[in-house]
Amino acid sequence: MIDLRQIRLREIRLPLREPFRISSGFVSERRILLLESENGDGVTAWSECVAGEFPNYSAETIDTAWHAIEHWIAPRLIGRAIEYGAIYDLLELDIRGHDMAKAAVEMGCWAISAEQQQISLSEALGGTRDQVGVGISLGIQNSAEALVERAVAAHEQGYQKIKLKIMPGRDIDFVRAVRAALPDAHLMADANNAYQLGDADHLARLDQFDLMMIEQPLDHMDVVDHAALQKRLRTPICLDESITSAQRARNMIELGSGRIINIKPGRVGGFTSALRIHDLTRRAGVPVWCGGMLESGVGRAYNVALASLPNFTLPGDLSPSARYWDRDVVTPEWTMSASGVVRVPRDVAGIGVRVDRDRIDDLTIREAVLV
Ligand code: OSB
Ligand code: MG
C-alpha cells in the first residue's frame, strides 16, 4: 500500500557527451527532473521525469511537469492510502494530459512497492527476461559520412538495432549510405513527425533499404493519416509520439496505423498504462520495444525493468550510461555487453542501482519538498 508522506523534486543539469539532434530540435545539456518519494512507512524511491526543456517532442516540459506535480498530482496522492496499481486511474479522473509528470510519480510508487516487497522492479512488473537487447538512436548529422561513421562504430560495439534520425533533406541519401556500409545491420529510421501524408511516395523510397521500421513519420497526435501511409509502405510503421495511452494503442491496431509500438513509460503516464499497452499489443500480435528519452541512470532503471516483459521482443533504446554521460548519477553505471544486451538487475530489490546522492547534490540547481 502506498501512503506518500512527501516528494522531493530536484532539477539537475547533465551535459550530454555529444549533442543530440532530432527533426524538431536539439539538446546538448539535459535538464532532468528527479523525484525522491518517501512513503509513510519510511520507504523511499528515486524516479525521473522524462520531459525535456522545450516542447518539441510533446507539449510537456520539465517546467510544466514541475508545476503539474507540485500543484495537481502530489496533492491528490500525499497522505492518502492507495494501491500503486490504482494511481494511474485516480489521476486520470480529473487531470487531463501531463502524462510525463504523472508517470514520474506513479513509477516512483511502483519502486516503493517493490522495495516494500523486497523484489526487483522487473519482478514487480511481471518481467521475465534477465537481459534485454539494446539499440542506439543516432541523432541527425550534418553529412551522410558523419552518420555512417557513427553507425559503423555502433555496429562494432554490438548494438542490436541502429536507429537513424531523419528529416527532409537528410533521409534517403543518408539511409542509403548507412545501408551500403552495413548491409546486414538491423536499421530503422525515426522522423519525429517531420513528414506529411503527401510525402508518401517519397517515404516509400525507404522501402528499398529493408528497414525494421520507420518511427512516427507523421503528426505527433495522428493515427488516421498513418493508417493511410502504412497502406502505401512495405516498411512497418512504428508509432511513438501518437501512443499516449492504451486507448491510442487500441486505435492504432484497429485502424492499422502501424505494426509496432515504441513504449516509453514516461510518455504513456507510467507503468500501469504501459502494462495495459503491453498486454493488448501482445494479444494482438503487435511487437513492442522500449523507447528512450535520454534518461539518466535513474530513468533507465525503469525502462530496463519494463523491457524485461515478454512482448518487448525488439531491442530498446537503452544505451549504456557512457553513450550519454561522462559520469552517470547511479552506481553501478548501466553497461552493455559486446553482444548488445543490458543485464536486468532482477537480483536487487527496487530499481536495481544506487543513486549517487553526493553527485546529485552537486548537480542540483533547484529543489522543492512537497508535503
Ligand atoms: O523520438 O525516440 C525519440 C530522444 C529524445 C526525444 C525523442 C526521442 C529520443 C531518442 C533517444 O530517440 C533515445 C535514447 O534515449 O537513447
Ligand atoms: Mg521516436
Coordinates of C-alpha atoms and ligand atoms in Angstrom, one line a residue:
M1 CA 0.0 0.0 0.0
I2 CA 1.2 3.5 -0.9
D3 CA 0.7 6.3 1.6
L4 CA 3.1 9.0 0.4
R5 CA 4.5 11.3 3.1
Q6 CA 6.5 13.6 0.8
I7 CA 8.0 14.1 -2.6
R8 CA 11.3 16.0 -3.1
L9 CA 11.7 17.5 -6.5
R10 CA 15.1 18.4 -7.9
E11 CA 16.3 19.7 -11.2
I12 CA 19.8 18.6 -12.2
R13 CA 21.8 19.6 -15.3
L14 CA 23.7 16.9 -17.0
P15 CA 25.8 17.7 -20.2
L16 CA 25.5 15.1 -23.0
R17 CA 28.8 13.8 -24.3
E18 CA 27.6 14.6 -27.8
P19 CA 24.7 17.0 -28.8
F20 CA 21.6 15.2 -29.9
R21 CA 19.5 16.5 -32.9
I22 CA 16.1 15.3 -34.0
S23 CA 14.0 16.8 -36.8
S24 CA 12.3 19.2 -34.4
G25 CA 15.1 20.2 -32.0
F26 CA 18.5 20.0 -30.4
V27 CA 19.8 19.3 -27.0
S28 CA 23.3 19.5 -25.6
E29 CA 22.7 19.5 -21.9
R30 CA 19.8 17.7 -20.3
R31 CA 17.7 19.5 -17.6
I32 CA 16.5 16.5 -15.6
L33 CA 13.7 16.4 -13.0
L34 CA 14.4 13.8 -10.3
L35 CA 11.9 12.8 -7.6
E36 CA 12.7 11.3 -4.3
S37 CA 9.4 10.0 -2.9
E38 CA 9.0 8.9 0.7
N39 CA 6.3 6.7 1.9
G40 CA 4.6 6.8 5.4
D41 CA 6.5 3.7 6.4
G42 CA 9.8 5.3 5.6
V43 CA 10.5 3.5 2.3
T44 CA 11.9 5.9 -0.3
A45 CA 12.4 5.7 -4.1
W46 CA 14.1 7.8 -6.8
S47 CA 12.3 8.3 -10.1
E48 CA 12.8 10.5 -13.1
C49 CA 10.5 12.7 -15.3
V50 CA 11.4 12.3 -19.0
A51 CA 10.1 15.7 -20.1
G52 CA 12.6 17.9 -22.0
E53 CA 13.4 21.5 -21.7
F54 CA 11.4 22.6 -24.8
P55 CA 8.0 21.2 -26.0
N56 CA 9.3 19.9 -29.3
Y57 CA 8.7 16.2 -28.6
S58 CA 5.3 16.6 -26.8
A59 CA 3.6 19.5 -25.1
E60 CA 5.2 18.8 -21.7
T61 CA 8.4 20.3 -20.5
I62 CA 10.4 20.0 -17.2
D63 CA 8.8 23.2 -16.1
T64 CA 5.2 22.2 -16.8
A65 CA 5.9 18.8 -15.2
W66 CA 7.2 20.5 -12.1
H67 CA 4.1 22.7 -11.9
A68 CA 1.8 19.7 -12.5
I69 CA 3.4 17.6 -9.9
E70 CA 3.5 20.4 -7.3
H71 CA 0.0 21.8 -7.8
W72 CA -2.1 18.9 -9.1
I73 CA -0.5 15.5 -8.8
A74 CA 1.2 15.4 -5.4
P75 CA -1.9 16.9 -3.7
R76 CA -4.0 14.0 -5.0
L77 CA -1.6 11.5 -3.5
I78 CA 0.2 12.7 -0.4
G79 CA -1.4 11.5 2.8
R80 CA -3.8 9.2 1.0
A81 CA -3.6 5.4 1.2
I82 CA -3.9 3.8 -2.3
E83 CA -2.7 0.7 -4.2
Y84 CA 0.1 1.6 -6.5
G85 CA -1.8 0.0 -9.4
A86 CA -4.7 2.3 -8.9
I87 CA -2.7 5.6 -9.1
Y88 CA -2.9 6.0 -12.8
D89 CA -6.7 5.7 -12.9
L90 CA -7.1 8.1 -9.9
L91 CA -5.0 10.7 -11.7
E92 CA -6.9 10.2 -14.9
L93 CA -10.2 11.0 -13.2
D94 CA -9.7 14.7 -13.3
I95 CA -6.2 15.6 -14.6
R96 CA -6.0 15.7 -18.4
G97 CA -2.7 15.2 -20.0
H98 CA 0.6 15.8 -18.1
D99 CA 1.4 12.1 -18.7
M100 CA 5.2 12.5 -18.1
A101 CA 4.5 14.3 -14.8
K102 CA 2.1 11.6 -13.7
A103 CA 4.4 8.9 -14.8
A104 CA 7.3 10.2 -12.7
V105 CA 5.2 10.0 -9.6
E106 CA 3.4 6.7 -10.4
M107 CA 6.6 4.9 -11.3
G108 CA 8.2 6.0 -8.1
C109 CA 5.3 4.5 -6.3
W110 CA 5.9 1.2 -8.1
A111 CA 9.5 1.3 -6.9
I112 CA 8.4 2.0 -3.3
S113 CA 6.2 -1.0 -3.5
A114 CA 9.0 -3.2 -4.9
E115 CA 11.2 -2.1 -2.0
Q116 CA 8.5 -2.9 0.5
Q117 CA 8.2 -6.4 -1.0
Q118 CA 12.0 -6.7 -1.4
I119 CA 11.6 -7.6 -5.1
S120 CA 13.1 -6.1 -8.2
L121 CA 11.1 -3.6 -10.3
S122 CA 11.2 -6.2 -13.1
E123 CA 9.6 -8.8 -10.9
A124 CA 7.0 -6.3 -9.7
L125 CA 6.0 -5.7 -13.3
G126 CA 5.9 -9.3 -14.3
G127 CA 9.2 -9.2 -16.3
T128 CA 10.6 -12.5 -17.4
R129 CA 13.9 -11.7 -19.1
D130 CA 17.3 -11.5 -17.4
Q131 CA 18.8 -9.4 -20.2
V132 CA 17.4 -7.2 -22.9
G133 CA 18.6 -6.2 -26.4
V134 CA 20.0 -2.7 -26.8
G135 CA 19.6 -0.3 -29.7
I136 CA 21.2 3.0 -30.3
S137 CA 19.5 6.2 -31.5
L138 CA 21.8 8.3 -33.7
G139 CA 20.9 12.0 -33.9
I140 CA 20.8 13.9 -37.2
Q141 CA 24.2 14.6 -38.6
N142 CA 25.5 17.2 -41.0
S143 CA 26.6 14.8 -43.6
A144 CA 25.9 11.2 -44.6
E145 CA 29.6 10.4 -44.0
A146 CA 29.3 11.5 -40.3
L147 CA 26.3 9.4 -39.9
V148 CA 28.0 6.4 -41.5
E149 CA 30.9 6.8 -39.2
R150 CA 28.7 6.7 -36.1
A151 CA 26.6 3.8 -37.4
V152 CA 29.6 1.7 -38.2
A153 CA 31.1 2.4 -34.7
A154 CA 27.8 1.5 -33.1
H155 CA 27.6 -1.8 -35.1
E156 CA 31.1 -2.7 -34.0
Q157 CA 30.2 -2.0 -30.3
G158 CA 27.5 -4.7 -30.7
Y159 CA 24.3 -2.7 -30.8
Q160 CA 21.4 -4.9 -32.0
K161 CA 19.5 -2.1 -33.6
I162 CA 20.7 1.2 -35.1
K163 CA 18.1 4.0 -35.4
L164 CA 18.8 6.9 -37.7
K165 CA 17.0 10.1 -37.1
I166 CA 15.8 11.6 -40.4
M167 CA 14.2 14.7 -41.7
P168 CA 13.5 16.1 -45.2
G169 CA 16.8 16.7 -46.9
R170 CA 18.6 14.2 -44.6
D171 CA 16.8 11.0 -45.3
I172 CA 17.0 8.8 -48.4
D173 CA 20.7 9.5 -49.2
F174 CA 21.7 9.3 -45.5
V175 CA 19.9 5.9 -45.1
R176 CA 21.3 4.6 -48.4
A177 CA 24.9 5.4 -47.3
V178 CA 24.4 3.6 -44.0
R179 CA 22.8 0.6 -45.6
A180 CA 25.7 0.4 -48.1
A181 CA 28.2 0.4 -45.3
L182 CA 26.3 -2.1 -43.1
P183 CA 24.4 -4.5 -45.4
D184 CA 23.3 -6.8 -42.7
A185 CA 22.7 -4.5 -39.7
H186 CA 19.2 -4.0 -38.2
L187 CA 18.5 -0.5 -39.2
M188 CA 15.5 1.8 -38.7
A189 CA 14.6 5.4 -39.1
D190 CA 12.8 7.9 -36.8
A191 CA 11.3 11.1 -38.3
N192 CA 9.7 12.6 -35.2
N193 CA 6.8 14.0 -37.2
A194 CA 8.8 15.6 -40.0
Y195 CA 6.6 14.5 -42.9
Q196 CA 3.0 14.7 -44.2
L197 CA 0.8 12.2 -45.9
G198 CA 1.6 14.0 -49.2
D199 CA 5.2 12.7 -48.8
A200 CA 4.0 9.1 -49.1
D201 CA 5.8 8.5 -52.4
H202 CA 9.0 10.0 -51.0
L203 CA 8.8 7.8 -47.9
A204 CA 8.2 4.7 -50.0
R205 CA 11.7 5.2 -51.4
L206 CA 12.9 4.0 -47.9
D207 CA 11.3 0.6 -48.6
Q208 CA 14.4 -0.4 -50.7
F209 CA 16.7 -0.3 -47.6
D210 CA 15.0 -3.1 -45.6
L211 CA 14.5 -1.1 -42.5
M212 CA 13.0 -2.8 -39.5
M213 CA 10.5 0.1 -39.2
I214 CA 10.0 3.8 -39.7
E215 CA 9.1 5.5 -36.5
Q216 CA 6.5 8.3 -36.3
P217 CA 6.8 9.9 -39.7
L218 CA 3.6 12.0 -39.4
D219 CA 2.0 14.3 -36.9
H220 CA 2.6 13.7 -33.2
M221 CA -1.1 13.2 -32.4
D222 CA -2.1 11.3 -35.6
V223 CA -3.4 7.8 -36.0
V224 CA -5.5 8.4 -39.1
D225 CA -3.0 9.6 -41.7
H226 CA -0.5 7.0 -40.5
A227 CA -3.1 4.3 -41.4
A228 CA -3.3 5.7 -45.0
L229 CA 0.5 5.9 -45.1
Q230 CA 1.0 2.3 -43.9
K231 CA -1.1 1.1 -46.8
R232 CA 1.5 2.6 -49.1
L233 CA 4.7 1.4 -47.4
R234 CA 6.1 -2.0 -47.2
T235 CA 8.2 -0.9 -44.2
P236 CA 6.3 -1.3 -40.9
I237 CA 5.4 2.0 -39.2
C238 CA 6.2 2.2 -35.5
L239 CA 4.3 4.8 -33.5
D240 CA 6.0 6.7 -30.7
E241 CA 4.5 10.2 -30.0
S242 CA 1.0 9.3 -31.0
I243 CA 0.6 6.5 -28.4
T244 CA 0.0 8.3 -25.2
S245 CA -2.4 5.7 -23.7
A246 CA -3.8 2.2 -24.1
Q247 CA -6.8 3.7 -25.9
R248 CA -4.5 5.2 -28.5
A249 CA -2.7 1.8 -28.9
R250 CA -6.1 0.2 -29.5
N251 CA -7.0 2.8 -32.1
M252 CA -3.7 2.2 -33.8
I253 CA -4.3 -1.5 -34.0
E254 CA -8.0 -1.1 -35.1
L255 CA -7.1 1.4 -37.8
G256 CA -3.8 -0.2 -39.0
S257 CA -1.9 3.0 -38.3
G258 CA 1.3 1.0 -37.6
R259 CA 2.5 -2.5 -36.9
I260 CA 4.9 -1.9 -34.0
I261 CA 4.8 0.4 -30.9
N262 CA 7.7 2.0 -29.1
I263 CA 6.5 2.2 -25.4
K264 CA 8.1 4.9 -23.3
P265 CA 6.6 4.5 -19.8
G266 CA 7.0 8.3 -19.3
R267 CA 5.0 9.2 -22.4
V268 CA 2.1 6.9 -21.5
G269 CA 1.5 8.1 -17.9
G270 CA 3.5 5.4 -16.2
F271 CA 3.7 1.6 -15.6
T272 CA 0.0 0.8 -15.2
S273 CA -0.6 2.3 -18.6
A274 CA 2.5 0.7 -20.1
L275 CA 1.4 -2.7 -18.9
R276 CA -2.0 -2.3 -20.5
I277 CA -0.4 -1.4 -23.8
H278 CA 1.9 -4.3 -23.4
D279 CA -0.9 -6.7 -22.7
L280 CA -3.2 -5.5 -25.5
T281 CA -0.4 -5.5 -28.1
R282 CA 0.7 -9.0 -27.0
R283 CA -2.9 -10.2 -27.6
A284 CA -3.0 -8.5 -31.0
G285 CA 0.4 -9.9 -32.1
V286 CA 1.9 -6.4 -32.3
P287 CA 5.6 -6.4 -31.1
V288 CA 6.8 -3.5 -28.9
W289 CA 10.2 -2.2 -27.7
C290 CA 11.2 0.3 -25.0
G291 CA 12.0 3.8 -26.2
G292 CA 14.2 6.3 -24.5
M293 CA 14.3 10.0 -23.7
L294 CA 18.0 10.4 -23.0
E295 CA 17.3 9.5 -19.4
S296 CA 19.9 9.4 -16.6
G297 CA 20.7 6.1 -14.9
V298 CA 17.6 6.6 -12.8
G299 CA 15.1 6.7 -15.6
R300 CA 17.0 3.9 -17.4
A301 CA 16.4 1.6 -14.5
Y302 CA 12.6 1.9 -15.1
N303 CA 13.0 1.4 -18.8
V304 CA 15.2 -1.7 -18.4
A305 CA 12.7 -3.2 -16.0
L306 CA 9.8 -2.6 -18.4
A307 CA 11.8 -4.0 -21.3
S308 CA 12.1 -7.4 -19.4
L309 CA 8.4 -8.1 -20.2
P310 CA 7.6 -10.8 -22.7
N311 CA 6.2 -8.7 -25.6
F312 CA 9.3 -6.5 -25.7
T313 CA 10.7 -8.6 -28.4
L314 CA 12.7 -5.9 -30.2
P315 CA 15.8 -4.1 -28.9
G316 CA 15.1 -1.0 -26.9
D317 CA 16.7 2.5 -26.9
L318 CA 18.5 1.5 -23.7
S319 CA 22.1 2.6 -24.4
P320 CA 24.7 2.3 -21.7
S321 CA 25.4 5.3 -19.4
A322 CA 28.7 6.0 -21.3
R323 CA 26.8 6.7 -24.5
Y324 CA 25.3 9.8 -22.9
W325 CA 27.3 11.0 -20.0
D326 CA 30.9 11.3 -18.8
R327 CA 29.6 10.1 -15.5
D328 CA 26.1 8.9 -14.6
V329 CA 24.3 9.6 -11.4
V330 CA 23.9 5.9 -10.4
T331 CA 26.2 3.1 -9.4
P332 CA 26.9 0.8 -11.0
E333 CA 26.5 2.6 -14.3
W334 CA 24.5 0.9 -17.0
T335 CA 26.7 -1.1 -19.3
M336 CA 26.2 -3.1 -22.5
S337 CA 27.8 -6.4 -23.4
A338 CA 29.7 -7.0 -26.6
S339 CA 26.6 -8.9 -27.8
G340 CA 24.4 -5.8 -27.3
V341 CA 22.5 -6.7 -24.2
V342 CA 22.0 -5.0 -20.9
R343 CA 21.5 -7.1 -17.8
V344 CA 18.2 -6.7 -15.9
P345 CA 19.1 -6.4 -12.1
R346 CA 16.5 -8.9 -11.0
D347 CA 18.6 -9.9 -8.0
V348 CA 18.4 -6.4 -6.4
A349 CA 15.2 -5.1 -4.7
G350 CA 13.8 -1.9 -6.1
I351 CA 15.3 0.0 -9.1
G352 CA 18.4 -2.1 -9.0
V353 CA 21.0 0.7 -8.9
R354 CA 22.2 3.0 -6.2
V355 CA 21.7 6.7 -6.6
D356 CA 24.9 8.8 -6.0
R357 CA 23.4 11.4 -3.7
D358 CA 26.5 13.5 -3.3
R359 CA 26.8 13.8 -7.0
I360 CA 23.1 14.7 -7.3
D361 CA 23.5 17.3 -4.5
D362 CA 26.4 18.8 -6.6
L363 CA 24.3 18.9 -9.8
T364 CA 21.1 20.2 -8.2
I365 CA 20.1 23.7 -9.3
R366 CA 16.5 23.8 -7.9
E367 CA 14.7 21.9 -5.2
A368 CA 11.3 21.7 -3.6
V369 CA 9.8 19.5 -0.9
L370 CA 6.1 18.7 -1.3
V371 CA 4.3 17.5 1.8
Ligands
OSB1 O1 11.9 10.0 -30.7 O2 12.7 8.4 -29.6 C1 12.6 9.6 -29.8 C2 15.2 11.3 -27.6 C3 14.5 12.4 -27.3 C4 13.3 12.7 -27.8 C5 12.7 11.7 -28.6 C6 13.4 10.6 -29.0 C7 14.7 10.4 -28.5 C8 15.5 9.3 -28.8 C9 16.6 8.9 -27.8 O3 15.4 8.6 -29.9 C10 16.7 7.5 -27.4 C11 17.6 7.3 -26.3 O4 17.2 7.7 -25.1 O5 18.7 6.8 -26.4
MG2 MG 10.8 8.4 -31.6

